[in-house]
Tab-separated table of C-alpha atoms and ligand atoms in Angstrom:
chain	number	residue	atom	x	y	z
A	1	MET	CA	111.761	95.696	82.063
A	2	SER	CA	108.585	93.969	83.120
A	3	ILE	CA	104.815	93.920	82.835
A	4	ILE	CA	102.563	94.447	85.823
A	5	VAL	CA	99.342	92.434	85.571
A	6	VAL	CA	96.407	93.043	87.870
A	7	GLY	CA	93.716	90.379	87.664
A	8	SER	CA	91.895	87.434	89.188
A	9	THR	CA	93.411	84.257	90.606
A	10	ALA	CA	90.760	81.586	90.772
A	11	PHE	CA	89.461	78.101	91.287
A	12	ASP	CA	87.425	77.240	88.187
A	13	ASP	CA	84.753	74.574	87.622
A	14	ILE	CA	84.652	73.967	83.887
A	15	GLU	CA	82.439	71.888	81.650
A	16	THR	CA	83.024	71.568	77.896
A	17	PRO	CA	81.879	68.937	75.349
A	18	LYS	CA	85.279	67.266	76.033
A	19	GLY	CA	84.701	66.765	79.814
A	20	LYS	CA	84.437	68.389	83.252
A	21	ARG	CA	86.942	69.626	85.841
A	22	LYS	CA	86.336	70.969	89.364
A	23	ARG	CA	88.396	73.529	91.337
A	24	ILE	CA	91.245	73.802	88.866
A	25	ILE	CA	93.571	76.788	89.025
A	26	GLY	CA	92.632	79.656	86.754
A	27	GLY	CA	91.999	83.371	86.805
A	28	SER	CA	92.846	86.112	84.356
A	29	CYS	CA	96.258	87.063	85.763
A	30	ILE	CA	97.412	83.431	86.011
A	31	TYR	CA	96.738	82.739	82.322
A	32	PHE	CA	98.175	86.143	81.385
A	33	SER	CA	101.443	85.679	83.274
A	34	LEU	CA	101.961	82.060	82.159
A	35	ALA	CA	101.727	83.334	78.575
A	36	ALA	CA	103.858	86.432	79.162
A	37	CYS	CA	106.715	84.652	80.955
A	38	PHE	CA	108.363	83.361	77.748
A	39	LYS	CA	109.512	86.881	76.837
A	40	SER	CA	109.063	88.915	80.030
A	41	LYS	CA	109.102	88.813	83.830
A	42	PRO	CA	105.424	89.357	84.631
A	43	LYS	CA	104.594	90.782	88.058
A	44	ILE	CA	101.254	89.691	89.493
A	45	VAL	CA	98.941	91.864	91.600
A	46	SER	CA	96.076	89.706	92.870
A	47	VAL	CA	94.677	87.960	95.946
A	48	VAL	CA	93.985	84.365	97.003
A	49	GLY	CA	92.457	82.856	100.129
A	50	LYS	CA	93.988	80.530	102.691
A	51	ASP	CA	92.584	77.567	100.708
A	52	PHE	CA	95.068	78.201	97.852
A	53	SER	CA	98.106	75.905	97.727
A	54	LYS	CA	101.414	77.707	98.240
A	55	LYS	CA	103.075	75.173	95.893
A	56	ILE	CA	101.673	77.049	92.905
A	57	PHE	CA	103.576	80.185	94.026
A	58	ASP	CA	106.834	78.205	93.694
A	59	LYS	CA	105.803	76.912	90.274
A	60	LEU	CA	105.058	80.464	89.098
A	61	ASN	CA	108.344	81.802	90.538
A	62	LYS	CA	110.273	79.053	88.698
A	63	LYS	CA	108.746	80.375	85.490
A	64	ASN	CA	110.135	83.869	86.131
A	65	ILE	CA	106.792	85.199	87.415
A	66	ASP	CA	106.980	87.607	90.355
A	67	THR	CA	104.357	86.901	93.060
A	68	GLU	CA	105.325	89.584	95.602
A	69	GLY	CA	101.994	91.319	94.881
A	70	LEU	CA	99.939	88.099	95.080
A	71	VAL	CA	98.412	88.565	98.511
A	72	VAL	CA	97.136	85.719	100.718
A	73	ALA	CA	94.079	86.972	102.612
A	74	ASN	CA	91.774	85.444	105.191
A	75	GLY	CA	88.864	83.793	103.419
A	76	LYS	CA	88.248	81.751	100.302
A	77	THR	CA	89.832	82.176	96.870
A	78	PHE	CA	87.665	83.685	94.082
A	79	SER	CA	85.837	80.925	92.223
A	80	TRP	CA	84.042	80.756	88.889
A	81	GLY	CA	82.028	78.074	87.107
A	82	GLY	CA	81.490	78.045	83.363
A	83	LYS	CA	79.814	75.684	80.911
A	84	TYR	CA	80.581	75.693	77.173
A	85	LYS	CA	77.728	74.170	75.153
A	86	SER	CA	80.041	74.083	72.171
A	87	ILE	CA	83.768	74.755	72.158
A	88	SER	CA	83.423	77.768	69.877
A	89	GLU	CA	80.701	79.566	71.910
A	90	ASP	CA	81.039	81.890	74.895
A	91	PRO	CA	80.538	80.031	78.192
A	92	GLU	CA	77.419	80.205	80.320
A	93	THR	CA	78.532	81.425	83.770
A	94	LYS	CA	77.205	78.993	86.405
A	95	PHE	CA	78.496	80.933	89.427
A	96	THR	CA	80.879	83.755	90.371
A	97	ASN	CA	81.996	83.815	94.012
A	98	LEU	CA	84.070	86.956	94.606
A	99	ASN	CA	85.151	85.801	98.100
A	100	VAL	CA	88.511	87.468	99.008
A	101	PHE	CA	88.043	89.962	96.149
A	102	GLU	CA	85.173	91.607	98.058
A	103	ASN	CA	87.609	93.358	100.421
A	104	PHE	CA	90.721	93.497	98.231
A	105	LYS	CA	92.487	96.806	97.523
A	106	PRO	CA	95.340	96.234	95.064
A	107	SER	CA	98.639	97.754	96.067
A	108	ILE	CA	101.579	97.667	93.681
A	109	PRO	CA	104.860	96.732	95.426
A	110	ASP	CA	107.660	99.327	95.026
A	111	SER	CA	109.882	96.682	93.418
A	112	TYR	CA	107.295	96.334	90.612
A	113	VAL	CA	107.287	100.013	89.675
A	114	ARG	CA	111.007	100.260	88.934
A	115	ASN	CA	111.670	99.937	85.166
A	116	ASN	CA	108.037	99.254	84.428
A	117	LYS	CA	106.495	100.668	81.260
A	118	ILE	CA	103.469	98.428	80.658
A	119	ILE	CA	100.464	97.604	82.844
A	120	PHE	CA	97.743	95.159	81.941
A	121	LEU	CA	94.465	95.414	83.830
A	122	ALA	CA	93.151	91.911	83.226
A	123	ASN	CA	89.520	90.971	83.773
A	124	ILE	CA	88.711	92.039	87.339
A	125	ASP	CA	86.353	94.415	89.175
A	126	PRO	CA	86.625	97.855	87.418
A	127	ASP	CA	86.804	99.523	90.868
A	128	LEU	CA	90.102	97.689	91.390
A	129	GLN	CA	91.266	98.605	87.876
A	130	ASN	CA	90.558	102.266	88.802
A	131	ASN	CA	92.436	101.941	92.112
A	132	VAL	CA	95.528	100.969	90.112
A	133	LEU	CA	95.038	103.697	87.484
A	134	ASP	CA	94.612	106.330	90.218
A	135	SER	CA	97.783	105.216	92.016
A	136	MET	CA	100.039	105.575	88.969
A	137	LYS	CA	102.422	108.506	88.949
A	138	LYS	CA	104.192	108.032	85.608
A	139	LYS	CA	102.669	107.558	82.158
A	140	LYS	CA	102.596	103.889	81.117
A	141	PHE	CA	101.173	101.957	78.203
A	142	ILE	CA	97.966	100.495	79.632
A	143	GLY	CA	95.862	97.599	78.365
A	144	LEU	CA	92.525	96.523	79.781
A	145	ASP	CA	90.236	93.515	79.482
A	146	THR	CA	86.766	93.066	80.964
A	147	MET	CA	83.740	90.794	80.666
A	148	ASN	CA	79.923	90.828	80.607
A	149	PHE	CA	79.712	90.373	84.422
A	150	TRP	CA	81.441	93.743	85.007
A	151	ILE	CA	79.921	95.547	82.000
A	152	LEU	CA	76.458	94.792	83.387
A	153	SER	CA	77.159	95.334	87.102
A	154	LYS	CA	79.732	98.188	87.192
A	155	ARG	CA	79.317	100.213	84.003
A	156	LYS	CA	80.075	103.651	85.497
A	157	SER	CA	83.294	102.445	87.066
A	158	LEU	CA	84.263	100.642	83.848
A	159	ASP	CA	83.628	103.841	81.852
A	160	ARG	CA	85.975	105.735	84.165
A	161	ALA	CA	88.731	103.166	83.508
A	162	LEU	CA	88.081	103.167	79.742
A	163	ASN	CA	88.858	106.871	79.711
A	164	LYS	CA	92.414	106.251	80.899
A	165	ILE	CA	93.721	103.372	78.819
A	166	ASP	CA	95.565	102.909	75.501
A	167	LEU	CA	94.443	99.459	74.379
A	168	LEU	CA	91.198	97.551	75.011
A	169	THR	CA	90.847	93.801	74.389
A	170	ILE	CA	87.318	92.401	74.468
A	171	ASN	CA	85.279	89.797	72.638
A	172	GLU	CA	82.490	90.528	70.173
A	173	LEU	CA	79.682	89.951	72.689
A	174	GLU	CA	81.309	92.260	75.257
A	175	LEU	CA	81.771	94.918	72.562
A	176	SER	CA	78.071	94.837	71.670
A	177	LEU	CA	77.163	95.028	75.396
A	178	ILE	CA	79.315	98.134	75.840
A	179	SER	CA	78.063	99.853	72.668
A	180	ASN	CA	74.470	98.620	72.886
A	181	LYS	CA	74.594	98.281	69.084
A	182	LYS	CA	74.053	95.235	66.868
A	183	SER	CA	76.285	96.322	63.994
A	184	PHE	CA	79.923	95.289	64.495
A	185	LYS	CA	81.240	98.345	62.652
A	186	LYS	CA	79.028	100.774	64.599
A	187	SER	CA	80.099	99.131	67.857
A	188	ILE	CA	83.731	99.763	66.966
A	189	GLN	CA	82.967	103.391	66.067
A	190	TYR	CA	81.157	103.758	69.413
A	191	ILE	CA	84.385	102.918	71.270
A	192	PHE	CA	86.449	105.518	69.383
A	193	ASN	CA	83.693	108.150	69.659
A	194	ASN	CA	83.308	107.721	73.409
A	195	TYR	CA	86.739	106.897	74.837
A	196	PRO	CA	90.298	108.126	74.069
A	197	ILE	CA	91.392	104.527	73.314
A	198	LYS	CA	94.070	104.211	70.588
A	199	TYR	CA	93.827	100.487	69.855
A	200	LEU	CA	90.820	98.182	70.088
A	201	ILE	CA	91.278	94.422	69.772
A	202	VAL	CA	88.106	92.407	69.290
A	203	LYS	CA	88.529	88.672	69.906
A	204	LYS	CA	86.289	86.609	67.642
A	205	GLY	CA	87.106	83.101	68.907
A	206	SER	CA	87.883	80.662	66.107
A	207	ALA	CA	87.442	83.544	63.618
A	208	GLY	CA	90.611	85.198	64.957
A	209	SER	CA	90.864	88.791	66.152
A	210	ILE	CA	90.521	92.298	64.726
A	211	LEU	CA	92.786	95.238	65.481
A	212	ALA	CA	90.930	98.513	65.001
A	213	THR	CA	92.230	102.061	65.233
A	214	LYS	CA	90.294	105.239	64.375
A	215	LYS	CA	91.499	104.868	60.781
A	216	SER	CA	92.176	101.186	60.083
A	217	PHE	CA	91.251	97.532	60.547
A	218	LYS	CA	93.560	94.514	60.538
A	219	TRP	CA	92.490	90.878	60.830
A	220	ILE	CA	94.649	88.226	62.506
A	221	PRO	CA	93.639	84.552	62.191
A	222	CYS	CA	93.839	82.063	65.044
A	223	PHE	CA	95.924	78.898	64.680
A	224	PRO	CA	93.560	76.635	62.687
A	225	PHE	CA	94.945	73.228	63.715
A	226	ALA	CA	94.594	73.334	67.528
A	227	ASN	CA	92.920	70.395	69.232
A	228	MET	CA	90.267	72.386	71.118
A	229	THR	CA	89.473	71.017	74.580
A	230	ASP	CA	88.733	73.970	76.902
A	231	PRO	CA	88.633	77.612	75.688
A	232	THR	CA	89.001	79.048	79.218
A	233	GLY	CA	91.903	81.471	79.449
A	234	ALA	CA	92.336	81.837	75.681
A	235	GLY	CA	91.688	85.597	75.886
A	236	ASP	CA	94.006	86.112	78.853
A	237	SER	CA	96.841	84.079	77.358
A	238	PHE	CA	96.401	85.908	74.032
A	239	ALA	CA	96.813	89.189	75.963
A	240	GLY	CA	99.830	87.846	77.901
A	241	GLY	CA	101.560	86.858	74.668
A	242	LEU	CA	100.705	90.166	72.982
A	243	PHE	CA	101.862	92.381	75.860
A	244	SER	CA	105.117	90.478	76.410
A	245	PHE	CA	105.795	90.888	72.679
A	246	LEU	CA	105.121	94.651	72.928
A	247	GLU	CA	107.426	94.944	75.909
A	248	LYS	CA	110.245	93.587	73.765
A	249	SER	CA	109.358	95.732	70.722
A	250	LYS	CA	111.211	98.988	70.004
A	251	LYS	CA	107.938	100.795	69.343
A	252	ILE	CA	104.298	100.124	70.152
A	253	ASP	CA	102.475	100.741	66.872
A	254	GLU	CA	100.107	98.932	64.502
A	255	ASN	CA	102.885	96.722	63.124
A	256	SER	CA	104.209	95.539	66.470
A	257	ILE	CA	100.654	95.018	67.752
A	258	CYS	CA	99.772	92.859	64.706
A	259	LEU	CA	102.859	90.688	65.166
A	260	GLY	CA	102.165	90.528	68.908
A	261	MET	CA	98.616	89.372	68.152
A	262	ILE	CA	99.999	86.520	66.034
A	263	TYR	CA	102.326	85.590	68.904
A	264	GLY	CA	99.403	85.811	71.395
A	265	SER	CA	97.229	83.647	69.116
A	266	ALA	CA	99.981	81.032	68.953
A	267	ILE	CA	100.125	80.821	72.786
A	268	ALA	CA	96.322	80.815	73.154
A	269	SER	CA	96.134	77.881	70.738
A	270	PHE	CA	98.133	75.820	73.268
A	271	THR	CA	96.030	76.993	76.239
A	272	ILE	CA	92.843	75.627	74.688
A	273	GLU	CA	94.363	72.187	74.040
A	274	SER	CA	93.959	71.097	77.692
A	275	PHE	CA	91.755	71.890	80.668
A	276	GLY	CA	92.936	74.890	82.683
A	277	ILE	CA	96.617	75.812	82.786
A	278	ASN	CA	97.932	72.281	82.185
A	279	LYS	CA	99.278	72.760	78.667
A	280	ILE	CA	100.537	76.325	78.990
A	281	MET	CA	102.288	75.496	82.277
A	282	ASN	CA	104.341	72.783	80.541
A	283	LEU	CA	104.812	74.503	77.192
A	284	LYS	CA	108.375	74.673	75.838
A	285	SER	CA	109.779	77.774	74.099
A	286	ASN	CA	110.745	75.844	70.977
A	287	GLU	CA	107.191	74.433	70.546
A	288	LEU	CA	105.805	77.956	70.892
A	289	ASN	CA	108.279	79.473	68.435
A	290	LEU	CA	107.509	76.790	65.846
A	291	ARG	CA	103.795	77.532	66.047
A	292	PHE	CA	104.398	81.311	66.011
A	293	ASN	CA	106.414	80.962	62.790
A	294	GLU	CA	103.804	78.671	61.258
A	295	LEU	CA	101.007	81.144	62.086
A	296	LYS	CA	103.074	84.047	60.726
A	297	LYS	CA	103.310	82.166	57.415
A	298	ILE	CA	99.586	81.313	57.430
A	299	SER	CA	98.701	84.972	58.104
A	300	LYS	CA	100.670	86.265	55.140
A	301	ILE	CA	98.564	86.663	52.026
A	302	LEU	CA	101.058	88.234	49.608
B	401	LIG	P1	88.968	84.042	79.537
B	401	LIG	O1	90.346	84.328	79.040
B	401	LIG	O2	88.017	85.147	79.209
B	401	LIG	O3	88.477	82.675	79.155
B	401	LIG	O4	89.044	84.084	81.152
B	401	LIG	C1	88.888	82.962	81.951
B	401	LIG	C2	89.199	83.268	83.404
B	401	LIG	O5	88.446	84.405	83.861
B	401	LIG	C3	88.780	82.102	84.290
B	401	LIG	O6	89.930	81.401	84.739
B	401	LIG	C4	87.990	82.734	85.437
B	401	LIG	O7	88.462	82.375	86.712
B	401	LIG	C5	88.152	84.237	85.233
B	401	LIG	N1	86.899	84.946	85.533
B	401	LIG	C6	85.632	84.546	85.290
B	401	LIG	N2	84.750	85.474	85.711
B	401	LIG	C7	85.479	86.500	86.230
B	401	LIG	C8	85.146	87.769	86.822
B	401	LIG	N3	83.874	88.161	86.967
B	401	LIG	N4	86.174	88.569	87.225
B	401	LIG	C9	87.455	88.180	87.063
B	401	LIG	N5	87.832	87.008	86.533
B	401	LIG	C10	86.860	86.164	86.115
């Protein structure tokens, strides 16, 4: 079994109150797969330019991550710059250079499709998310993430994708942009009234995350003792942890999603303790399991 993840691979320029880094490796599918590889064999569909070091492919492969669908195209790798005024706020985007993504058409290698039951459409152009959805022959469990850049620039295409997925993960600001409503509860209702989505996960930063269905709400805290350095990739690594957990679960239901969210929160709490992928790249399974168990205990009220 495996998870296919379609998303961005990037060079990021990041500034937080803890410091600055230029051209470090990032992108939604890189964070996702580094988080998912503890339980699963994630299969990346993405594109980089000729300026991207091949050494990182080897590092990903050593971590059980399949890069057959990570295409090297002529041109420059996607790049993004973000500045966090405070660690707990959303970043201000300084620049987004789509570069090789402008002409990219994702194609899923045949080897990826065998035995696959879960696809995650990480934050990427909704046109590309639709290309993947349109190419799928068999029913899969599909998750999707997006961000303000795409909500504002490609709403129609995003709406088309939102009509075909099972689980949506977004943050509170993105939710209010989609719903155009100020009330959190009304924004959640808007999603269920307008799209056939079964599960909505709203990421609330240091306030944890909410799982909403048409009938219920569950709240999952984040790990409260992380040494926050750079929040970039927290959402993608949360999703990677969650989806790898679901892949190993007998059933995908509210219970397995809640436990998967705790597991995803535990991984995300490591991601934010260093700039870029540094910490998550070197994370050991036993460190992760310890934190997962600690967070499970913290989450339990009765
Ligand atoms: P997050 O988990 O939301 O912090 O995602 C951070 C990653 O998203 C960064 O490594 C960026 O390279 C990537 N990113 C930023 N803007 C975009 C965009 N418009 N499309 C796809 N990926 C992006």
